[in-house]
Coordinates of C-alpha atoms and ligand atoms in Angstrom, one line a residue:
X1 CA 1.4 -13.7 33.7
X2 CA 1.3 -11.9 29.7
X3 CA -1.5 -9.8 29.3
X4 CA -4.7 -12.4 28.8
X5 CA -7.7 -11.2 26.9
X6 CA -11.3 -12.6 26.6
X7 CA -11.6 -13.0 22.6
X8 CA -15.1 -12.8 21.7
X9 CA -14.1 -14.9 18.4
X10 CA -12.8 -18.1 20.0
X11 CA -15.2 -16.8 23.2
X12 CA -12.2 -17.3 25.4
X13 CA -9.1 -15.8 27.6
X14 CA -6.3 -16.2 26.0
X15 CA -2.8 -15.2 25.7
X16 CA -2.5 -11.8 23.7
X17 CA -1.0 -12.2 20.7
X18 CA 0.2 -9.8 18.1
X19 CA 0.8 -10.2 14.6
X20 CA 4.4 -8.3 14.9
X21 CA 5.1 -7.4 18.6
X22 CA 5.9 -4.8 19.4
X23 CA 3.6 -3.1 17.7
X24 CA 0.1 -3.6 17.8
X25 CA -2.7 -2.1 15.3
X26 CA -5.8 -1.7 17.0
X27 CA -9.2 -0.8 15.4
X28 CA -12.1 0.7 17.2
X29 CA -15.4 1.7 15.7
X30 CA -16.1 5.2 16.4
X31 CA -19.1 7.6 16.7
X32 CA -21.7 8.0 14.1
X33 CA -21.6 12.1 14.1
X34 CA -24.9 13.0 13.6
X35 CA -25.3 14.3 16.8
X36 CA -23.6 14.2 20.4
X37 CA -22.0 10.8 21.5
X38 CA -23.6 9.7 24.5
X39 CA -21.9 8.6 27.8
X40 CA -22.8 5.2 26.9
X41 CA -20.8 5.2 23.7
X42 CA -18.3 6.8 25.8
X43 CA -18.3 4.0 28.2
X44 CA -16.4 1.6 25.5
X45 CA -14.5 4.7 24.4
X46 CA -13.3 4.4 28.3
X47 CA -12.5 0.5 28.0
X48 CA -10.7 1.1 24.8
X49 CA -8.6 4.0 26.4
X50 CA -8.1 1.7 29.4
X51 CA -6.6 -0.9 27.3
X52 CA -4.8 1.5 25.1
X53 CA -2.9 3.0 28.3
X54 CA -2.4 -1.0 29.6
X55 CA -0.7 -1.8 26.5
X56 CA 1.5 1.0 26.0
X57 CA 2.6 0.5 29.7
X58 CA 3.6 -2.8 29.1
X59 CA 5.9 -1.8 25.9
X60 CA 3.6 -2.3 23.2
X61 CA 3.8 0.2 20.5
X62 CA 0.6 0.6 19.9
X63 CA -1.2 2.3 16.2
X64 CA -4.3 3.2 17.2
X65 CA -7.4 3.8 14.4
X66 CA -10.5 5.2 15.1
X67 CA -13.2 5.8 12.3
X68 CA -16.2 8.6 12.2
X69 CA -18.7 7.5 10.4
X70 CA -19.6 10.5 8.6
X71 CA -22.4 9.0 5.7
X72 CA -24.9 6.3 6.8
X73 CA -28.9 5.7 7.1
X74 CA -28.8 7.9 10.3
X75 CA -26.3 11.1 9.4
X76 CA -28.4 11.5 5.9
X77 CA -31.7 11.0 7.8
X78 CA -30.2 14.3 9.9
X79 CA -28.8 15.8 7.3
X80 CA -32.5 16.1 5.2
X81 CA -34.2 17.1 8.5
X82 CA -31.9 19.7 8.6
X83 CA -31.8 21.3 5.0
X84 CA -27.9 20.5 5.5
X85 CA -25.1 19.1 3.3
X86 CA -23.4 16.2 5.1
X87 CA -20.4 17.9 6.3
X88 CA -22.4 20.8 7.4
X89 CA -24.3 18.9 9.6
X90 CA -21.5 16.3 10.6
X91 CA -18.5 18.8 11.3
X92 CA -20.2 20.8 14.4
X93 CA -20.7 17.2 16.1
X94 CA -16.9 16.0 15.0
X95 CA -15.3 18.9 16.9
X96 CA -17.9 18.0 19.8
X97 CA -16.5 15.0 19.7
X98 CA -13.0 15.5 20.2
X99 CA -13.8 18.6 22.9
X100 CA -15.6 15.3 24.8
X101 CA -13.1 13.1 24.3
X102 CA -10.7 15.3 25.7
X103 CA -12.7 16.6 28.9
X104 CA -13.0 12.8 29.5
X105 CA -9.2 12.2 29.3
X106 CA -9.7 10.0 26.7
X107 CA -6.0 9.2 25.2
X108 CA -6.5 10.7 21.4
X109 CA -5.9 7.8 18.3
X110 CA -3.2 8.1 16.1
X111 CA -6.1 8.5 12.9
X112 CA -9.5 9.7 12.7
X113 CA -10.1 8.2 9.2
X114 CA -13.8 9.7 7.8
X115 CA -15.9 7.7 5.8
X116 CA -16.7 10.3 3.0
X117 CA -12.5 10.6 2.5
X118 CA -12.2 7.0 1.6
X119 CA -14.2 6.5 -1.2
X120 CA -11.3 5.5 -3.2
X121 CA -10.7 3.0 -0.9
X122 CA -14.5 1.8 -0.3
X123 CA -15.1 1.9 -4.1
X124 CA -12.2 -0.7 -4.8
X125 CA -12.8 -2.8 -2.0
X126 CA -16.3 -3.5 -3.8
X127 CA -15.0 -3.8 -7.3
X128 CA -12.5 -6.6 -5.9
X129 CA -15.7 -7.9 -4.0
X130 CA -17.5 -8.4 -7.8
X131 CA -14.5 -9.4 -9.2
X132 CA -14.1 -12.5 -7.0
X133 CA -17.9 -13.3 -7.5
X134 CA -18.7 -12.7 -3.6
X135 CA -20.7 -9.4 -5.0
X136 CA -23.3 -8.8 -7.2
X137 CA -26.0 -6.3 -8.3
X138 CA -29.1 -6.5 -6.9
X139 CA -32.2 -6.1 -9.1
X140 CA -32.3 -2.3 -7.5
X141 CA -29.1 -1.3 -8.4
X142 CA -27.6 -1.4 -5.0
X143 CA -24.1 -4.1 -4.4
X144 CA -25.0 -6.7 -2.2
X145 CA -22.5 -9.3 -0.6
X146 CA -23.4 -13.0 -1.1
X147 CA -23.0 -14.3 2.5
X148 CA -23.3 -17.9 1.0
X149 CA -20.1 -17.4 -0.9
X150 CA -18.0 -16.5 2.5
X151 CA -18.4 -20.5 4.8
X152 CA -17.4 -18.6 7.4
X153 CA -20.1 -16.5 8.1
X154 CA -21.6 -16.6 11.4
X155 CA -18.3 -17.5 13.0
X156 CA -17.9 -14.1 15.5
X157 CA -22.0 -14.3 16.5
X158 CA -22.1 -18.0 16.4
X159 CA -25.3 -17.7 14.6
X160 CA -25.6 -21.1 13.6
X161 CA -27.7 -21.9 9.9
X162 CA -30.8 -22.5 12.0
X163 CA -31.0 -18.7 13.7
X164 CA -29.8 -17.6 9.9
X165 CA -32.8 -19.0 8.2
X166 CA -35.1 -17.5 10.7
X167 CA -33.7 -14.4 10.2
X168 CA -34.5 -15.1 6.4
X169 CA -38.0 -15.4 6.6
X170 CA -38.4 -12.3 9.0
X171 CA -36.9 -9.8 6.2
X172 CA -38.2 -12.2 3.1
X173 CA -40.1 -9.1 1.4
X174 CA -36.7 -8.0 0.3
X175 CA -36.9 -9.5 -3.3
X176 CA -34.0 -7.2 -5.0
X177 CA -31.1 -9.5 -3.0
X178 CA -31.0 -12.9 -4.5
X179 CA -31.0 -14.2 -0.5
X180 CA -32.7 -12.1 2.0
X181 CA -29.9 -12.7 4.1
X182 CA -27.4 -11.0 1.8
X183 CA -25.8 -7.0 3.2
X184 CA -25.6 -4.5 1.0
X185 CA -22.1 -2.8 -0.1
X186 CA -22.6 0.0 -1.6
X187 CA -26.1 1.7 -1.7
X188 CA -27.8 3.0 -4.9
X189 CA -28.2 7.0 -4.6
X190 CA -32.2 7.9 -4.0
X191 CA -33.0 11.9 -4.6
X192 CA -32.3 12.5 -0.6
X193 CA -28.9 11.0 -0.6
X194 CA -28.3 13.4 -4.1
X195 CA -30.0 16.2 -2.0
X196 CA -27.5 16.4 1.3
X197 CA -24.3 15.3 -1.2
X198 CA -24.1 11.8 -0.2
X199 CA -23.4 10.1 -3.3
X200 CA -20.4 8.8 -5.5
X201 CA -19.7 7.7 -9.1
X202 CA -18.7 4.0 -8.9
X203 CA -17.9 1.9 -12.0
X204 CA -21.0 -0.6 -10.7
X205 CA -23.1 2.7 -9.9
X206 CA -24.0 5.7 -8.4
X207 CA -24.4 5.5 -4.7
X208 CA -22.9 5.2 -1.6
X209 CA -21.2 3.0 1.2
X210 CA -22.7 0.6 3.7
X211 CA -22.2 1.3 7.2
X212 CA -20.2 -2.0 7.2
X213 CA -18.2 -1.6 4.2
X214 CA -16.8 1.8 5.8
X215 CA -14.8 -0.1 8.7
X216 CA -12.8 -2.4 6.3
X217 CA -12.0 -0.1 4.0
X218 CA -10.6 2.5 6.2
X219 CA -8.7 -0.6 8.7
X220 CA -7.3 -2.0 5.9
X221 CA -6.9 1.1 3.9
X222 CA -4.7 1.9 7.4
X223 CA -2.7 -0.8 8.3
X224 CA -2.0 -1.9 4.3
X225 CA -0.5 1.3 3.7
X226 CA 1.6 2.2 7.1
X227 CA 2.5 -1.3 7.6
X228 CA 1.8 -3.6 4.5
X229 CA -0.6 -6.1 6.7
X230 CA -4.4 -6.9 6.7
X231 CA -4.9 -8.5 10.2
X232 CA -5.8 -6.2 12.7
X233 CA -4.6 -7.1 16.1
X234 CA -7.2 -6.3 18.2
X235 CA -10.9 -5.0 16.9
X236 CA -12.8 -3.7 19.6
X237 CA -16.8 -2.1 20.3
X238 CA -19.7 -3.1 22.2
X239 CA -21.5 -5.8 22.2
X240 CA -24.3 -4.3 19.8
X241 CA -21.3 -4.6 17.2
X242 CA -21.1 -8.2 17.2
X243 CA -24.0 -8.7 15.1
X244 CA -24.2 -8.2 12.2
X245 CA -21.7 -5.0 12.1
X246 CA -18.3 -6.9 13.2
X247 CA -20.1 -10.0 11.5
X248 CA -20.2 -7.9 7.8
X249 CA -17.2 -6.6 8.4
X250 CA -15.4 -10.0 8.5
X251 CA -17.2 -11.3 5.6
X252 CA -16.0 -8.5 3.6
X253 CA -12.5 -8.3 4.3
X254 CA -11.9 -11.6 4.6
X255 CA -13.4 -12.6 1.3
X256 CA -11.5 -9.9 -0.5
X257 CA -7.9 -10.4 1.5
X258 CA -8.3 -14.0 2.3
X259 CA -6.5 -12.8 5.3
X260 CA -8.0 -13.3 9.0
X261 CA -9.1 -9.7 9.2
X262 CA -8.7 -9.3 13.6
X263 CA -6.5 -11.6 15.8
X264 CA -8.7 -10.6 18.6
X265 CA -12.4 -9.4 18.7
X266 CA -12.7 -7.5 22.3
X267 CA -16.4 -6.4 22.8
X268 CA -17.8 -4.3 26.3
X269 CA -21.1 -4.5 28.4
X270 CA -23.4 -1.8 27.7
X271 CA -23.9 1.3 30.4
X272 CA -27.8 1.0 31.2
X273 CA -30.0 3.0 32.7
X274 CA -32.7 1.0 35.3
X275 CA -31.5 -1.9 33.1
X276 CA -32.2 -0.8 30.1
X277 CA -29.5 0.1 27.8
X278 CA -28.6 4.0 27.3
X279 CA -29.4 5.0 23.5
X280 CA -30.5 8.1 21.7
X281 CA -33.5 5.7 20.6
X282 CA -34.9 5.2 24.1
X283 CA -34.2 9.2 24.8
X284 CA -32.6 8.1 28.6
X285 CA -28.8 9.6 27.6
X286 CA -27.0 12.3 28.9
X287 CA -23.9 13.4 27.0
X288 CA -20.6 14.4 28.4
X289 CA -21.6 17.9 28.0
X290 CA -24.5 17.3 30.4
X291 CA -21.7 16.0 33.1
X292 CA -19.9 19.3 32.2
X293 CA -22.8 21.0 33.4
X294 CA -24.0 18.9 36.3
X295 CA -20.0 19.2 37.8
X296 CA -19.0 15.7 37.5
X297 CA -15.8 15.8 36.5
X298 CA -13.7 13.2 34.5
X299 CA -12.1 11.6 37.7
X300 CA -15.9 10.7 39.2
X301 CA -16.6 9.7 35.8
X302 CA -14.0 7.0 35.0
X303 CA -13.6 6.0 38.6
X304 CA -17.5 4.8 38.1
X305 CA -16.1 3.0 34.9
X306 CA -13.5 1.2 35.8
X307 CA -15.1 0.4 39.2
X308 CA -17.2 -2.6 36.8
X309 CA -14.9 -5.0 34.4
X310 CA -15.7 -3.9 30.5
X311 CA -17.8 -7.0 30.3
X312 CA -20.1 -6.8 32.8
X313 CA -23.4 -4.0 32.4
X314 CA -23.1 -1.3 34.6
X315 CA -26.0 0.8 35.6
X316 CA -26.2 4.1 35.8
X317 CA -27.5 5.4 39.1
X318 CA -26.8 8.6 41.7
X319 CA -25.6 7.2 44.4
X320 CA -22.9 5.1 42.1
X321 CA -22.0 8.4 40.8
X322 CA -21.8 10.1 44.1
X323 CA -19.9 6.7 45.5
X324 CA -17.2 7.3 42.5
X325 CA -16.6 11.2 43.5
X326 CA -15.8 10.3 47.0
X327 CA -13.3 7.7 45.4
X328 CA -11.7 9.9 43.3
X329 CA -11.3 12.6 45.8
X330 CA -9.7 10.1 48.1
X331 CA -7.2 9.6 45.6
X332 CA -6.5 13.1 45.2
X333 CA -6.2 14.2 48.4
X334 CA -3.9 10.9 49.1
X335 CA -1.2 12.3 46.1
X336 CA -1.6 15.7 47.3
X337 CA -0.7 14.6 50.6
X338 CA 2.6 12.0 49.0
X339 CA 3.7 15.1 47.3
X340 CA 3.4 17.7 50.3
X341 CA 5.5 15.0 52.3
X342 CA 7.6 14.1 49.5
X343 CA 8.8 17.9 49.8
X344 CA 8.9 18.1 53.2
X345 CA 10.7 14.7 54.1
X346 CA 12.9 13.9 51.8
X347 CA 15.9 13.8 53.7
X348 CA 13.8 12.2 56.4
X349 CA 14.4 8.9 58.2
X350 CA 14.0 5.8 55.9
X351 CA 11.5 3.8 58.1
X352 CA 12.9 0.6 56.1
X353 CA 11.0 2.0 53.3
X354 CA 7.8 -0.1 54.3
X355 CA 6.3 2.6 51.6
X356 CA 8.2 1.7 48.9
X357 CA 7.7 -1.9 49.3
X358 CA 4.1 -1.2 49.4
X359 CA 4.1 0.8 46.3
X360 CA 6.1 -2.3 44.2
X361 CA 3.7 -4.2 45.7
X362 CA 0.5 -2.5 44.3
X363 CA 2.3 -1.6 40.6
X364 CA 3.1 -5.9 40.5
X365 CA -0.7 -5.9 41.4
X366 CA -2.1 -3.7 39.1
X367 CA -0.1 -5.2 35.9
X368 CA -1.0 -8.4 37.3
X369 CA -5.1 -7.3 37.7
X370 CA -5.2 -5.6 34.4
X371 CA -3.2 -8.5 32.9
X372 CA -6.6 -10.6 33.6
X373 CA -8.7 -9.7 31.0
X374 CA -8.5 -5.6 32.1
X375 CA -9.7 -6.5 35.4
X376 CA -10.1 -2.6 36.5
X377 CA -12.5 -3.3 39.3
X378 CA -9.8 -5.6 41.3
X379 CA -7.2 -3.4 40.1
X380 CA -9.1 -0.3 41.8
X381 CA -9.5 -2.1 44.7
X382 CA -5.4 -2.6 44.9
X383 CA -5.6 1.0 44.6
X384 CA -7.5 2.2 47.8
X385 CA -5.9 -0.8 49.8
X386 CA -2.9 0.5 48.9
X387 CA -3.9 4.2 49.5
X388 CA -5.0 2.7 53.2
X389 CA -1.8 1.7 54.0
X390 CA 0.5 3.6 52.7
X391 CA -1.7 6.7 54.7
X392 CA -0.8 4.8 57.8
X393 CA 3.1 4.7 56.9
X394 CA 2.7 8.0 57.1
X395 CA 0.8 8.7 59.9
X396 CA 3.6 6.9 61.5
X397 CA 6.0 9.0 60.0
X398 CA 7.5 7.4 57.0
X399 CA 9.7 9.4 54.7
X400 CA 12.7 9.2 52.8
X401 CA 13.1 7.8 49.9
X402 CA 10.0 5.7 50.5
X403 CA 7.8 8.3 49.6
X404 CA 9.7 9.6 46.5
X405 CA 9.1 5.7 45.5
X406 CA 5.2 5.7 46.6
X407 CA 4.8 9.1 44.6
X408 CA 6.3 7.9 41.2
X409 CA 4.4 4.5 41.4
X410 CA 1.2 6.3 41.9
X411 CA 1.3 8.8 39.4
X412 CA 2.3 5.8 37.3
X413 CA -0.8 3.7 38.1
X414 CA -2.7 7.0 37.7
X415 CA -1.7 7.7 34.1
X416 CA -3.1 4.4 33.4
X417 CA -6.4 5.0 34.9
X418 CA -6.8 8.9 35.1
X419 CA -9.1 9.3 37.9
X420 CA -7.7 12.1 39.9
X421 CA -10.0 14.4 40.7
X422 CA -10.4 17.5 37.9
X423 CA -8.2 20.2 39.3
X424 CA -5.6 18.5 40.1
X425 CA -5.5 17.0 36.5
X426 CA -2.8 18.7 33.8
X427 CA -5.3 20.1 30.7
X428 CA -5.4 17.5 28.0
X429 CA -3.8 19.7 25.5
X430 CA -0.7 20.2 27.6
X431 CA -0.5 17.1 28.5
X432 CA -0.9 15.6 25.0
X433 CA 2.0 18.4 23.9
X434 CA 3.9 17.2 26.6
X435 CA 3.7 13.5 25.3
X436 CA 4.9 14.4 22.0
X437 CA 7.7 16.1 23.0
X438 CA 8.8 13.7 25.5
X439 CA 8.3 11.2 22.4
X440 CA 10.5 13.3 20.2
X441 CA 13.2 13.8 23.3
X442 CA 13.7 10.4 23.0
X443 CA 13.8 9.8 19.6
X444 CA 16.8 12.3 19.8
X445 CA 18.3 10.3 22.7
X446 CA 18.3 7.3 20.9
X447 CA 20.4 8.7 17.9
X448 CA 22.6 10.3 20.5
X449 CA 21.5 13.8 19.7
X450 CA 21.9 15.2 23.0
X451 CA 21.6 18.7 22.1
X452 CA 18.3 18.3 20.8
X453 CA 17.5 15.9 23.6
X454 CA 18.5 19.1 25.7
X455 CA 16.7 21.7 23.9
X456 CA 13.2 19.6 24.1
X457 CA 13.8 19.4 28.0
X458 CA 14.3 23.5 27.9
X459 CA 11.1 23.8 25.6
X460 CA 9.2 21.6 28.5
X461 CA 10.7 23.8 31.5
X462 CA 9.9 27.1 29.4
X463 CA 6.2 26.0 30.0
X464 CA 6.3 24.6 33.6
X465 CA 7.0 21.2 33.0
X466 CA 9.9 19.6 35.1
X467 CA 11.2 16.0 34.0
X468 CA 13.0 13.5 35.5
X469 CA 14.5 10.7 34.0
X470 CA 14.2 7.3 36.1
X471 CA 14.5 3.6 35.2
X472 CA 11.1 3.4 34.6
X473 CA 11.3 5.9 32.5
X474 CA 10.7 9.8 32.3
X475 CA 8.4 11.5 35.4
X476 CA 7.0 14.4 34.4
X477 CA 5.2 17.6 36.4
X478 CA 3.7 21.0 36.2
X479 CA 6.0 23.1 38.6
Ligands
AMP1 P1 -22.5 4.7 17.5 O1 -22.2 6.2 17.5 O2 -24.0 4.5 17.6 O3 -22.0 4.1 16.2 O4 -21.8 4.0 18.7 C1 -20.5 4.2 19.0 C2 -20.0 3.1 20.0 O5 -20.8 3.1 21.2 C3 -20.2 1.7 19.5 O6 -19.1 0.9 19.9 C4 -21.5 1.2 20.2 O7 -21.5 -0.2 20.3 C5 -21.3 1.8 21.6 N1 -22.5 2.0 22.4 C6 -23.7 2.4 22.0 N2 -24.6 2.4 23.0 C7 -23.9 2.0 24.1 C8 -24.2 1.9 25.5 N3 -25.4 2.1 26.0 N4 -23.2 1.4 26.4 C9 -22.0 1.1 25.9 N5 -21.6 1.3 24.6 C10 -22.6 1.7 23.7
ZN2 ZN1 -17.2 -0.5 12.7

């Protein structure tokens, strides 16, 4: 089976498709920075990573854009509070940001486009808006987009004209749109937005962008330039982004492209907390920097992830957490121990590598679990069966070659996961350096320059890092 995944657009699993295989441009909305993500935010960061790593394993080259929003109602709101410019405030939280992300293993995206360095872009994406009459100026100065110029509006939610109209009459005392209904573009400046420097000259105005309007102009901004399309390939958040973010943000590319603007809509289950849904509103978060502190470590972290399919809610508890450790301990004592053996018995007795077969086996089952929608959970489970047997292989004395096998299969299936426990884990830095230069090594392979190709494997050993090159690709280890 290809990689099948559940499309919230059509509401079904389907086949993945991209627009021009093998790449595949993929969009996820990122942190509003005007504070500390939360590990609730961090829990779709963790789906997204998880099907980042899937589709890269399965020889996808994959572009991967993730926004900050740097300028809405909630980063000027701070701002004020603060007696800060914008950037002041938002900077501090961006490198937080990226500190967490890498703690959490999370696999870094090719951009971080800001919001307040595509004004350019946002400016003319509203000026073709008016230009095609889907825009207009409100009565307060502000750009507003007429949802009953865009039919399909209401497609992604399946808000049907009945839920529309009652949303109508809830927000009716907004007279400056000509239809209550109607989302505003661009924002006219008031004295706070001129106070913390959140405001641009625009040919229809002073002001600045709508949260909406900041995702399709940087996606398309993105994918027009590097690769002269307008259709994402996969578009992904929680389910909070349905409505009406991902819901705007169709309305407005679409109208201005008349291009679909995502093939695929992927959206994940909130992490709750006694069932209610972690948020900075409800004050029941912890950030990653409180895990930092408490000692849970990355591996207990995404074990507890991945241990519940993206779409399903997961709650936050103690003993889940706890349950999640001892996972993710077993796993690292279990390649601790493949390695140890892998040194000892490698000339050993080939027991008819029972331990290869079972690693084969579990790699077909993983690609074939994750394959289903990213079904992590059954996945996982392949894991520790696998980890069960193979443990009594070599109780019985298994070696050989078998265990070389076992060892490279698992550290496969780990790098797609990354839930070894923290120590055992290479630093994120080294072992994003080391990705790069593997990439470049093979860059120079492929335009037979060996002697480059040479030199990047001498840079690697000159910091600890032994590679070996196998059919499946290059292994790599700290030595
Ligand atoms: P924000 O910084 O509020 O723009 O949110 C960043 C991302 O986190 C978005 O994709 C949100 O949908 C997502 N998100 C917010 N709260 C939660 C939660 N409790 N569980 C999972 N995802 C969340
Ligand atoms: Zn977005």
């Amino acid at each position: 089976m290809s990689l099948h995944l559940f499309n919230t657009l059509t509401r079904q699993v389907e086949p993945f498709a991209p627009l021009e295989p093998p790449r595949v441009t993929m969009y996820t909305c990122g942190p509003t920075v005007w504070n500390f993500a939360h590990i609730g935010n961090f829990r779709t960061f963790l789906f997204e990573d998880l099907l980042r790593r899937h589709l890269e394993w399965s020889g996808y080259d994959v572009f991967h854009i993730m926004n900050l929003t740097d300028v809405d109602d909630r980063v000027i709101k701070a701002a004020a509070a603060a007696g800060k410019r914008l950037a002041e405030l938002t900077e501090p939280f961006v490198r937080a940001f990226f500190e967490d992300r890498d703690f959490l293993r999370i696999k870094p995206a090719h951009v971080y486009p800001r919001a307040t360095q595509y004004m350019t872009a946002m400016i003319t994406l509203v000026q073709r808006l008016l230009e095609r009459g889907v825009a207009y100026r409100g009565e307060d100065g502000s750009v507003y987009l007429a949802i009953a110029k865009f039919p399909g509006y209401g497609r992604l939610s399946q808000l049907d004209r009945r839920q529309l109209k009652v949303g109508a009459r809830v927000a009716s005392d907004e007279y400056a749109k000509d239809d209550p209904r109607d989302f505003a573009l661009w924002k006219k400046t008031d004295a706070v937005d001129e106070q913390v420097g959140a405001a641009w000259d625009a040919p229809f105005g002073r002001g600045r962008p709508g949260w909406h309007l900041e995702c399709s102009a940087m996606s398309l901004a993105e994918i027009g330039e590097r690769f002269g399309v307008q259709t994402l390939d996969l578009h992904c958040g929680a389910i909070d982004l349905i409505f009406p973010h991902h819901e705007n943000e169709i309305a407005q590319s679409e109208a201005a492209t008349g291009q679909p603007f995502a093939r695929t809509w992927l959206h994940g289950a909130f992490l709750n907390v006694k069932g209610t849904k972690m948020s900075k509103r409800y004050g029941n978060f912890l950030t990653a920097r409180d895990l930092q502190e408490q000692g849970v470590d990355a591996g207990t972290f995404r074990t507890l992830v991945y241990q519940t399919h993206y779409r399903q809610p997961l709650d936050y508890t103690d003993e889940a957490l706890d349950a999640a450790r001892k996972g993710s301990l077993r796993l690292g004592e279990f390649r601790e121990r493949l390695e140890n053996e892998d040194g000892r018995r490698r000339t050993g007795a080939d027991a008819g590598d029972r331990l290869g077969d079972l690693a084969r086996q579990l790699e077909a089952d993983v690609r074939a679990a994750l394959d289903d929608d990213l079904d992590s959970p059954n996945a996982l489970a392949r894991v520790f069966d696998f980890v069960r047997a193979a443990n009594g292989e070599l109780d019985r004395g298994a070696g050989g070659s078998g265990v070389a096998a076992a060892l490279a299969v698992f550290d496969r299936v780990m790098g797609l996961f990354a839930v070894l426990p923290g120590g055992r884990q290479v630093a994120p830095e080294l072992e994003r350096w080391v990705h790069e230069r593997l990439a470049a090594r093979d860059r120079a392979r492929k335009s037979k320059d060996f002697k480059e190709a040479d030199r990047i494997r001498d840079e690697l050993k000159a910091r600890g890092v032994e590679i070996e090159d196998t059919p499946a690709g290059t292994r790599w280890r700290v030595v």
